[in-house]
Short mmCIF file of C-alpha atoms in Angstrom, two decimals:
data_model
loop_
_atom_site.label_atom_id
_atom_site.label_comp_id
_atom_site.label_asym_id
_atom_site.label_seq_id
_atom_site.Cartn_x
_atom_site.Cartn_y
_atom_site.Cartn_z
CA UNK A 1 0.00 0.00 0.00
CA UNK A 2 1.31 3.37 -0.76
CA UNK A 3 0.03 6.58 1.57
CA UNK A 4 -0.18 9.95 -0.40
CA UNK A 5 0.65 12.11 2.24
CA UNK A 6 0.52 16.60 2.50
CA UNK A 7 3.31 18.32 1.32
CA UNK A 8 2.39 21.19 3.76
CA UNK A 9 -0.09 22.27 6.36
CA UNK A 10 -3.55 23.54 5.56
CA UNK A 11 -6.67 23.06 4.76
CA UNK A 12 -8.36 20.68 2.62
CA UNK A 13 -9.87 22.54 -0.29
CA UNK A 14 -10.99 19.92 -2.22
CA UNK A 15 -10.88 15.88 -2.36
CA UNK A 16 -11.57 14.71 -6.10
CA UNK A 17 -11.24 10.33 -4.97
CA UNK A 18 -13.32 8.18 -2.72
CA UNK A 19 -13.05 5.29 -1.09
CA UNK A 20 -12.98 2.30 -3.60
CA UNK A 21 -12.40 4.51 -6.74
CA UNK A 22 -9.62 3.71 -9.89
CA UNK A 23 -6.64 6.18 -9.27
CA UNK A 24 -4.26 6.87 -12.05
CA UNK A 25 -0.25 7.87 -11.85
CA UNK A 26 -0.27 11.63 -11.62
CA UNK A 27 -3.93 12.11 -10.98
CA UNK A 28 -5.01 15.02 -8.39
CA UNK A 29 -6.79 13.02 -5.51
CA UNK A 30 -6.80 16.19 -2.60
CA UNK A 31 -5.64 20.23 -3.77
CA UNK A 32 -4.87 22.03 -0.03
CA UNK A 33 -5.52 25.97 0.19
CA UNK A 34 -2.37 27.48 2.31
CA UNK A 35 -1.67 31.29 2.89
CA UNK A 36 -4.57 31.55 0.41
CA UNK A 37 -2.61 29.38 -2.43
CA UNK A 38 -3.98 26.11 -3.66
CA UNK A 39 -1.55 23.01 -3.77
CA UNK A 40 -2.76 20.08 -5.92
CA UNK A 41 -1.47 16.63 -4.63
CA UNK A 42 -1.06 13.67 -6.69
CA UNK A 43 -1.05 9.95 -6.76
CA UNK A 44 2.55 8.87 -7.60
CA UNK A 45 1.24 5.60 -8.74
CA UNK A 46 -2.20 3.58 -10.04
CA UNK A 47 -4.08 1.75 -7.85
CA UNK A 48 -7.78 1.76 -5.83
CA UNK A 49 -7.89 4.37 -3.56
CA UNK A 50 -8.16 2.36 -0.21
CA UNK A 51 -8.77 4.51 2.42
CA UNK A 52 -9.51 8.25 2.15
CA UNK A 53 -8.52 9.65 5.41
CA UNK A 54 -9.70 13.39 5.21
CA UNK A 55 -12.45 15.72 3.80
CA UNK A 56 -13.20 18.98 3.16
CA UNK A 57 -12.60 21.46 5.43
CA UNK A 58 -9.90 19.47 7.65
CA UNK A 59 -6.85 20.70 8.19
CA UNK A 60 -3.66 19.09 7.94
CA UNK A 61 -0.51 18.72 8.81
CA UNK A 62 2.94 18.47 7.03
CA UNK A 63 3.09 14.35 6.29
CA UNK A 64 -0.58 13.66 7.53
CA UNK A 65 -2.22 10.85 5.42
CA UNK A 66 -4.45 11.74 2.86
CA UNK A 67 -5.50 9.01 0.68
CA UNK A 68 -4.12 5.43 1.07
CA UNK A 69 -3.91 3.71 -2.53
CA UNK A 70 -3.40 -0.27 -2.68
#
């Protein structure tokens, strides 16, 4: 299992997977908002997204878990 994790703290701004959907290499599962800038995060391989460990409008820290993808 792989764990896409955030690259910074803030708040989630958006989550495009859920639990159980097809993931694709590059694909923008969660996009953060920090100091009013969005940061898109992607899936750094294919897989089924697992486990989707946030939602919108939590905020997280530097290395939290986002999305695990099996």
């Amino acid at each position: 299992m792989n764990e896409i994790k955030a690259t910074m703290a803030g708040m989630v701004f958006n989550v495009f997977v859920q639990q159980g959907a097809s993931v694709a290499k590059g694909e923008v599962v969660v996009v953060l908002e920090s100091m009013k800038m969005e940061i898109p995060i992607e899936s750094d391989q294919a897989g089924i997204a697992e486990t989707v460990h946030i939602a919108v409008g939590d905020f997280v820290n530097e290395g939290d878990v986002l999305v695990t993808i099996s």
